[in-house]
Amino acid sequence: MLKMKHKNRTQKLLMLTDGNFDQASARIRAIQYIPMLKNRGYSVCYIPRIPLKPTNFILKYGYFPLLKRLLWLKRHFALYFCRWDIIFVQRLLIDEHSLKRLTRKSKLIFDFDDAIYLHSLDPNAPIKAENMMRYAHRIIISSPWLNDFCHEFGKEGVIIPTPVETEVILPVSKNGNKTPVIGWIGSSWTTSYLKLLEPVLQKLSEEIDFQLLTVGAKQEYTIPGVNHKNLKWEFGIEAKALLKMDIGVMPLPDEDFARAKGGYKLYLYMAAGLPCVASPIGVNSLIIKNGENGFLATSQNEWLSSLKKLMQNKELRTKMGENGRFQAVALYDRNVCFSQLIQIIEESNKQ
């Protein structure tokens, strides 16, 4: 196949991620693009910050720290001693000394999908994020709310949604006679967002027979009085779990970090042909067209009313799900998002 060449040589791209394949943003916004980049003729070297999460005690306290150190050495060798045309960084915050050195000869593309500059566990996160802004040739973000931070440094982020595989996640016809299932897909640390819905779900369970299906929540999480099943996250489980859902929910608190989040949960639900109910926070208010592909709900009464309407009206669920599916294919499919990413990379190569 014809290789991507510049001055008679194959273009070399270094991909650095903060997480590994088991971390959502690293996997979805970076790693899964590697085959597509190679198909376009790029030579890609991928180095994560950490290994895959260990599965037992021995690996956690023995093998994992060793591998993490080796990856640190590999990353620094790649940055200091190798020649790259493009360095694509997903969420990883690089020290300023390294940034100065690598941007002399390479174009830095920085992708981030959360308000990483507000990281409460790292007091130096704001300074590190500022450095990434200053030295990045191009910046990619997941929502327009993150552009407020970019603008502080005279930069304009390009919005590329966190993509979904719409050829893998497919809508299926729902059996109207079964118990409706309200679904939520998230992570251990976002489990707290579900607390916003607890009173609503408890009241709803007194009126309607339904099941709450969560994926990736803390294993010990339960809601008293609610028929709840929690599935542990594993690769590929989203597609299977979505087949069991009738409605997807995305509650968010009205706070800075939540306002800057991307809408990946909603993209998943929509790709699966599910109507959505979400808090009108951040990008949610742009994704959900109220009354067309779902509902935006602020108060507990709005949440309760929206969920009841959808659970009691199969035709409404179907119509909203079809509208959402059309939107997901047109705007959030991986091929659509990759076309935006490769344009940024190739434009950077020409400059």
Tab-separated table of C-alpha atoms in Angstrom:
chain	number	residue	atom	x	y	z
A	1	MET	CA	0.000	0.000	0.000
A	2	LEU	CA	1.083	3.580	-0.683
A	3	LYS	CA	2.791	5.012	2.397
A	4	MET	CA	2.256	8.559	3.672
A	5	LYS	CA	5.495	10.294	2.667
A	6	HIS	CA	7.075	13.650	3.310
A	7	LYS	CA	10.354	14.456	1.594
A	8	ASN	CA	10.543	10.826	0.371
A	9	ARG	CA	10.093	9.157	3.728
A	10	THR	CA	7.287	7.530	5.670
A	11	GLN	CA	5.706	9.799	8.276
A	12	LYS	CA	6.345	8.741	11.865
A	13	LEU	CA	3.729	9.300	14.548
A	14	LEU	CA	4.299	8.800	18.271
A	15	MET	CA	1.121	8.216	20.286
A	16	LEU	CA	1.273	8.792	24.054
A	17	THR	CA	-1.705	8.164	26.332
A	18	ASP	CA	-2.285	8.725	30.028
A	19	GLY	CA	-4.202	5.445	30.352
A	20	ASN	CA	-4.024	2.035	28.762
A	21	PHE	CA	-6.566	0.009	26.777
A	22	ASP	CA	-8.702	-0.465	29.893
A	23	GLN	CA	-9.113	3.304	30.285
A	24	ALA	CA	-12.017	4.635	28.217
A	25	SER	CA	-10.598	7.880	26.830
A	26	ALA	CA	-7.216	6.341	25.943
A	27	ARG	CA	-8.840	3.389	24.199
A	28	ILE	CA	-11.600	5.230	22.374
A	29	ARG	CA	-9.987	8.574	21.533
A	30	ALA	CA	-6.518	7.244	20.684
A	31	ILE	CA	-5.620	3.542	20.670
A	32	GLN	CA	-8.495	2.381	18.476
A	33	TYR	CA	-7.409	4.881	15.814
A	34	ILE	CA	-4.033	3.147	15.365
A	35	PRO	CA	-5.155	0.650	12.669
A	36	MET	CA	-6.837	3.490	10.775
A	37	LEU	CA	-3.680	5.620	10.953
A	38	LYS	CA	-1.593	2.713	9.697
A	39	ASN	CA	-4.024	2.183	6.835
A	40	ARG	CA	-3.391	5.794	5.867
A	41	GLY	CA	0.308	5.013	5.668
A	42	TYR	CA	1.599	6.334	8.986
A	43	SER	CA	4.222	4.493	11.007
A	44	VAL	CA	2.787	4.522	14.530
A	45	CYS	CA	4.593	3.920	17.832
A	46	TYR	CA	2.281	3.700	20.825
A	47	ILE	CA	3.428	4.115	24.457
A	48	PRO	CA	0.937	4.310	27.349
A	49	ARG	CA	1.854	5.830	30.713
A	50	ILE	CA	0.795	2.739	32.647
A	51	PRO	CA	0.344	-0.987	31.948
A	52	LEU	CA	-3.039	-2.680	31.961
A	53	LYS	CA	-4.545	-2.812	35.437
A	54	PRO	CA	-3.291	-5.926	37.287
A	55	THR	CA	-5.675	-8.755	38.081
A	56	ASN	CA	-4.122	-10.020	41.318
A	57	PHE	CA	-2.117	-8.931	44.357
A	58	ILE	CA	1.277	-10.156	43.091
A	59	LEU	CA	0.940	-8.335	39.788
A	60	LYS	CA	-0.327	-5.161	41.477
A	61	TYR	CA	2.599	-4.744	43.856
A	62	GLY	CA	5.338	-6.479	41.904
A	63	TYR	CA	5.008	-6.637	38.137
A	64	PHE	CA	2.870	-3.491	37.664
A	65	PRO	CA	5.357	-0.979	39.212
A	66	LEU	CA	8.178	-2.519	37.190
A	67	LEU	CA	6.259	-2.270	33.922
A	68	LYS	CA	5.224	1.291	34.731
A	69	ARG	CA	8.880	2.234	35.221
A	70	LEU	CA	9.866	0.551	31.960
A	71	LEU	CA	7.156	2.463	30.118
A	72	TRP	CA	8.481	5.703	31.647
A	73	LEU	CA	11.944	4.897	30.324
A	74	LYS	CA	10.575	3.927	26.918
A	75	ARG	CA	8.572	7.156	26.686
A	76	HIS	CA	11.504	9.360	27.594
A	77	PHE	CA	13.820	7.538	25.188
A	78	ALA	CA	11.254	8.056	22.420
A	79	LEU	CA	10.891	11.755	23.234
A	80	TYR	CA	14.592	12.528	23.593
A	81	PHE	CA	16.338	10.267	21.092
A	82	CYS	CA	13.885	9.538	18.277
A	83	ARG	CA	12.655	11.673	15.397
A	84	TRP	CA	8.886	12.075	15.004
A	85	ASP	CA	6.834	14.075	12.567
A	86	ILE	CA	3.719	14.054	14.740
A	87	ILE	CA	3.389	13.445	18.471
A	88	PHE	CA	-0.226	12.743	19.398
A	89	VAL	CA	-0.824	13.009	23.155
A	90	GLN	CA	-4.097	11.930	24.764
A	91	ARG	CA	-4.586	13.472	28.239
A	92	LEU	CA	-0.979	12.858	29.302
A	93	LEU	CA	0.635	15.955	30.846
A	94	ILE	CA	4.288	16.254	29.816
A	95	ASP	CA	6.874	18.306	31.708
A	96	GLU	CA	7.830	21.661	30.203
A	97	HIS	CA	11.493	20.760	29.638
A	98	SER	CA	10.458	17.828	27.435
A	99	LEU	CA	7.848	19.947	25.656
A	100	LYS	CA	10.453	22.532	24.682
A	101	ARG	CA	12.713	19.855	23.278
A	102	LEU	CA	10.186	17.793	21.352
A	103	THR	CA	8.331	20.715	19.729
A	104	ARG	CA	11.507	21.962	18.069
A	105	LYS	CA	11.265	19.262	15.420
A	106	SER	CA	7.853	17.657	15.893
A	107	LYS	CA	4.261	18.870	15.706
A	108	LEU	CA	2.428	18.237	18.981
A	109	ILE	CA	-1.291	17.423	18.836
A	110	PHE	CA	-2.898	17.361	22.273
A	111	ASP	CA	-6.261	15.686	22.875
A	112	PHE	CA	-8.200	15.972	26.131
A	113	ASP	CA	-11.809	15.129	26.924
A	114	ASP	CA	-12.265	16.232	30.543
A	115	ALA	CA	-11.414	19.301	32.623
A	116	ILE	CA	-8.016	17.829	33.496
A	117	TYR	CA	-6.864	21.271	34.647
A	118	LEU	CA	-9.248	20.850	37.620
A	119	HIS	CA	-7.726	17.556	38.784
A	120	SER	CA	-8.150	17.575	42.564
A	121	LEU	CA	-5.574	14.818	43.186
A	122	ASP	CA	-2.727	16.682	41.479
A	123	PRO	CA	-2.133	20.247	42.702
A	124	ASN	CA	0.188	20.819	39.732
A	125	ALA	CA	-2.439	19.810	37.158
A	126	PRO	CA	-3.344	23.426	36.227
A	127	ILE	CA	0.281	24.344	35.506
A	128	LYS	CA	0.905	21.118	33.565
A	129	ALA	CA	-2.248	21.618	31.498
A	130	GLU	CA	-1.258	25.228	30.790
A	131	ASN	CA	2.091	24.033	29.437
A	132	MET	CA	0.346	21.585	27.121
A	133	MET	CA	-1.781	24.451	25.802
A	134	ARG	CA	1.225	26.664	25.139
A	135	TYR	CA	3.329	24.088	23.322
A	136	ALA	CA	0.633	22.199	21.385
A	137	HIS	CA	0.505	22.844	17.662
A	138	ARG	CA	-3.142	21.747	17.535
A	139	ILE	CA	-5.620	20.930	20.303
A	140	ILE	CA	-8.517	18.473	20.114
A	141	ILE	CA	-11.347	18.547	22.650
A	142	SER	CA	-14.589	16.652	23.205
A	143	SER	CA	-16.955	19.520	24.021
A	144	PRO	CA	-17.190	23.294	23.418
A	145	TRP	CA	-17.014	23.956	27.161
A	146	LEU	CA	-13.348	22.911	27.156
A	147	ASN	CA	-12.606	25.728	24.727
A	148	ASP	CA	-12.935	28.247	27.557
A	149	PHE	CA	-9.650	26.876	28.909
A	150	CYS	CA	-8.018	26.866	25.462
A	151	HIS	CA	-8.999	30.494	24.874
A	152	GLU	CA	-7.072	31.574	27.967
A	153	PHE	CA	-3.906	30.794	25.988
A	154	GLY	CA	-5.041	32.118	22.618
A	155	LYS	CA	-5.770	28.630	21.299
A	156	GLU	CA	-8.872	27.217	19.627
A	157	GLY	CA	-9.617	23.550	20.229
A	158	VAL	CA	-11.120	21.438	17.468
A	159	ILE	CA	-14.154	19.549	18.747
A	160	ILE	CA	-14.121	15.853	17.859
A	161	PRO	CA	-16.690	13.699	19.681
A	162	THR	CA	-15.603	10.553	21.459
A	163	PRO	CA	-16.547	8.080	18.703
A	164	VAL	CA	-18.735	4.992	18.707
A	165	GLU	CA	-18.605	1.948	16.440
A	166	THR	CA	-22.086	2.181	14.950
A	167	GLU	CA	-21.424	-0.979	12.932
A	168	VAL	CA	-20.866	-2.853	16.228
A	169	ILE	CA	-23.439	-1.159	18.438
A	170	LEU	CA	-26.720	-1.724	16.650
A	171	PRO	CA	-30.342	-1.059	17.591
A	172	VAL	CA	-32.549	-4.072	18.132
A	173	SER	CA	-36.308	-4.363	18.276
A	174	LYS	CA	-37.488	-4.255	21.878
A	175	ASN	CA	-40.061	-6.615	23.296
A	176	GLY	CA	-42.827	-4.360	24.578
A	177	ASN	CA	-44.091	-7.013	27.014
A	178	LYS	CA	-40.951	-7.298	29.110
A	179	THR	CA	-40.093	-5.239	32.171
A	180	PRO	CA	-38.609	-1.917	30.986
A	181	VAL	CA	-34.905	-1.508	31.676
A	182	ILE	CA	-33.305	1.846	32.497
A	183	GLY	CA	-29.602	1.707	31.693
A	184	TRP	CA	-26.506	3.608	32.792
A	185	ILE	CA	-22.925	3.032	31.593
A	186	GLY	CA	-20.087	4.636	33.518
A	187	SER	CA	-17.159	3.989	35.809
A	188	SER	CA	-16.407	3.476	39.466
A	189	TRP	CA	-15.630	7.137	40.111
A	190	THR	CA	-18.726	8.441	38.273
A	191	THR	CA	-21.029	6.194	40.321
A	192	SER	CA	-21.689	9.181	42.575
A	193	TYR	CA	-23.611	10.850	39.734
A	194	LEU	CA	-26.281	8.171	40.099
A	195	LYS	CA	-27.099	9.507	43.566
A	196	LEU	CA	-28.875	12.378	41.816
A	197	LEU	CA	-31.395	9.838	40.509
A	198	GLU	CA	-31.855	7.695	43.609
A	199	PRO	CA	-34.986	9.471	44.947
A	200	VAL	CA	-36.504	9.477	41.439
A	201	LEU	CA	-35.876	5.775	40.872
A	202	GLN	CA	-37.172	4.875	44.319
A	203	LYS	CA	-40.405	6.794	43.735
A	204	LEU	CA	-40.716	5.362	40.231
A	205	SER	CA	-40.346	1.812	41.546
A	206	GLU	CA	-43.431	2.364	43.709
A	207	GLU	CA	-45.501	3.054	40.591
A	208	ILE	CA	-43.940	1.034	37.756
A	209	ASP	CA	-42.192	-2.322	37.560
A	210	PHE	CA	-38.757	-1.754	35.980
A	211	GLN	CA	-35.097	-2.752	36.306
A	212	LEU	CA	-32.066	-0.501	36.628
A	213	LEU	CA	-29.060	-1.936	34.774
A	214	THR	CA	-25.704	-0.294	35.481
A	215	VAL	CA	-22.378	-1.078	33.820
A	216	GLY	CA	-19.072	-0.155	35.463
A	217	ALA	CA	-20.479	1.226	38.718
A	218	LYS	CA	-18.865	0.345	42.034
A	219	GLN	CA	-19.548	-3.323	42.688
A	220	GLU	CA	-21.066	-2.612	46.090
A	221	TYR	CA	-23.429	0.074	44.780
A	222	THR	CA	-27.154	-0.512	45.373
A	223	ILE	CA	-30.300	1.594	45.645
A	224	PRO	CA	-32.667	0.425	48.382
A	225	GLY	CA	-36.090	-0.428	46.999
A	226	VAL	CA	-34.977	-0.549	43.361
A	227	ASN	CA	-34.619	-3.679	41.233
A	228	HIS	CA	-30.981	-3.172	40.282
A	229	LYS	CA	-28.415	-5.260	38.413
A	230	ASN	CA	-24.812	-4.102	38.175
A	231	LEU	CA	-22.419	-5.509	35.569
A	232	LYS	CA	-18.661	-5.278	36.004
A	233	TRP	CA	-16.954	-3.473	33.152
A	234	GLU	CA	-14.999	-5.574	30.662
A	235	PHE	CA	-14.010	-4.901	27.094
A	236	GLY	CA	-16.951	-5.268	24.734
A	237	ILE	CA	-19.603	-5.368	27.463
A	238	GLU	CA	-21.244	-2.114	26.314
A	239	ALA	CA	-22.617	-3.641	23.117
A	240	LYS	CA	-24.066	-6.600	25.022
A	241	ALA	CA	-25.520	-4.499	27.838
A	242	LEU	CA	-27.130	-1.973	25.502
A	243	LEU	CA	-29.146	-4.785	23.924
A	244	LYS	CA	-30.866	-5.273	27.281
A	245	MET	CA	-31.772	-1.605	27.813
A	246	ASP	CA	-34.851	0.370	26.815
A	247	ILE	CA	-33.833	3.828	28.049
A	248	GLY	CA	-30.415	5.388	28.681
A	249	VAL	CA	-29.782	7.960	31.406
A	250	MET	CA	-26.995	10.471	32.026
A	251	PRO	CA	-27.445	12.475	35.241
A	252	LEU	CA	-24.811	15.147	35.922
A	253	PRO	CA	-24.332	17.664	38.740
A	254	ASP	CA	-24.182	21.352	37.879
A	255	GLU	CA	-20.457	21.849	38.489
A	256	ASP	CA	-17.426	22.897	36.459
A	257	PHE	CA	-15.962	19.434	35.927
A	258	ALA	CA	-19.297	17.925	34.847
A	259	ARG	CA	-20.052	20.828	32.488
A	260	ALA	CA	-16.850	20.110	30.568
A	261	LYS	CA	-17.491	16.384	30.109
A	262	GLY	CA	-18.100	14.826	26.696
A	263	GLY	CA	-21.292	12.989	25.840
A	264	TYR	CA	-19.980	9.470	25.248
A	265	LYS	CA	-22.737	7.787	27.288
A	266	LEU	CA	-25.351	9.491	25.153
A	267	TYR	CA	-23.550	8.535	21.944
A	268	LEU	CA	-23.613	4.889	23.037
A	269	TYR	CA	-27.312	4.982	23.888
A	270	MET	CA	-28.182	6.695	20.628
A	271	ALA	CA	-26.119	4.291	18.537
A	272	ALA	CA	-28.131	1.476	20.125
A	273	GLY	CA	-31.397	3.190	19.231
A	274	LEU	CA	-32.263	4.087	22.821
A	275	PRO	CA	-34.090	7.251	23.873
A	276	CYS	CA	-32.118	9.258	26.429
A	277	VAL	CA	-32.916	11.244	29.523
A	278	ALA	CA	-30.125	13.534	30.652
A	279	SER	CA	-29.316	16.536	32.796
A	280	PRO	CA	-29.090	19.719	30.669
A	281	ILE	CA	-25.461	20.207	31.732
A	282	GLY	CA	-22.652	21.001	29.297
A	283	VAL	CA	-22.684	19.183	25.983
A	284	ASN	CA	-25.786	17.179	26.966
A	285	SER	CA	-27.932	20.194	26.105
A	286	LEU	CA	-26.491	20.178	22.574
A	287	ILE	CA	-26.783	16.431	21.979
A	288	ILE	CA	-30.318	15.933	23.250
A	289	LYS	CA	-33.024	17.574	21.185
A	290	ASN	CA	-35.735	17.710	23.802
A	291	GLY	CA	-38.735	15.670	22.724
A	292	GLU	CA	-37.025	14.319	19.575
A	293	ASN	CA	-34.291	11.897	20.654
A	294	GLY	CA	-34.898	12.102	24.389
A	295	PHE	CA	-35.634	14.457	27.241
A	296	LEU	CA	-33.616	16.981	29.213
A	297	ALA	CA	-34.542	16.905	32.894
A	298	THR	CA	-33.470	19.272	35.650
A	299	SER	CA	-35.746	18.679	38.613
A	300	GLN	CA	-36.730	15.379	40.177
A	301	ASN	CA	-40.253	15.922	38.864
A	302	GLU	CA	-38.928	16.351	35.318
A	303	TRP	CA	-36.848	13.196	35.624
A	304	LEU	CA	-39.813	11.249	36.972
A	305	SER	CA	-42.190	12.545	34.296
A	306	SER	CA	-39.740	11.854	31.442
A	307	LEU	CA	-38.970	8.305	32.553
A	308	LYS	CA	-42.660	7.514	33.057
A	309	LYS	CA	-43.553	8.791	29.576
A	310	LEU	CA	-40.916	6.606	27.957
A	311	MET	CA	-41.671	3.488	29.965
A	312	GLN	CA	-45.389	3.735	29.300
A	313	ASN	CA	-45.132	4.489	25.570
A	314	LYS	CA	-43.250	1.956	23.426
A	315	GLU	CA	-43.958	3.900	20.226
A	316	LEU	CA	-42.389	7.020	21.701
A	317	ARG	CA	-39.304	5.046	22.741
A	318	THR	CA	-39.001	3.610	19.253
A	319	LYS	CA	-39.359	6.952	17.469
A	320	MET	CA	-36.880	8.740	19.723
A	321	GLY	CA	-34.479	5.832	19.432
A	322	GLU	CA	-34.615	5.988	15.623
A	323	ASN	CA	-33.882	9.724	15.687
A	324	GLY	CA	-30.954	9.163	18.013
A	325	ARG	CA	-29.548	6.358	15.889
A	326	PHE	CA	-29.615	8.582	12.791
A	327	GLN	CA	-27.761	11.322	14.691
A	328	ALA	CA	-25.142	8.876	16.024
A	329	VAL	CA	-24.340	7.486	12.575
A	330	ALA	CA	-24.119	10.949	11.023
A	331	LEU	CA	-22.066	12.695	13.715
A	332	TYR	CA	-20.446	10.301	16.188
A	333	ASP	CA	-19.387	7.251	14.163
A	334	ARG	CA	-15.675	6.407	14.350
A	335	ASN	CA	-15.171	6.878	10.602
A	336	VAL	CA	-16.726	10.351	10.790
A	337	CYS	CA	-14.514	11.306	13.733
A	338	PHE	CA	-11.397	9.833	12.103
A	339	SER	CA	-11.952	11.965	9.008
A	340	GLN	CA	-11.713	15.019	11.261
A	341	LEU	CA	-8.639	13.699	13.080
A	342	ILE	CA	-6.697	12.774	9.947
A	343	GLN	CA	-7.387	16.203	8.468
A	344	ILE	CA	-5.769	17.816	11.526
A	345	ILE	CA	-2.759	15.484	11.308
A	346	GLU	CA	-2.219	16.035	7.601
A	347	GLU	CA	-2.641	19.789	7.882
A	348	SER	CA	-0.034	19.789	10.662
A	349	ASN	CA	2.352	17.839	8.420
A	350	LYS	CA	2.129	20.527	5.767
A	351	GLN	CA	2.925	23.403	8.115
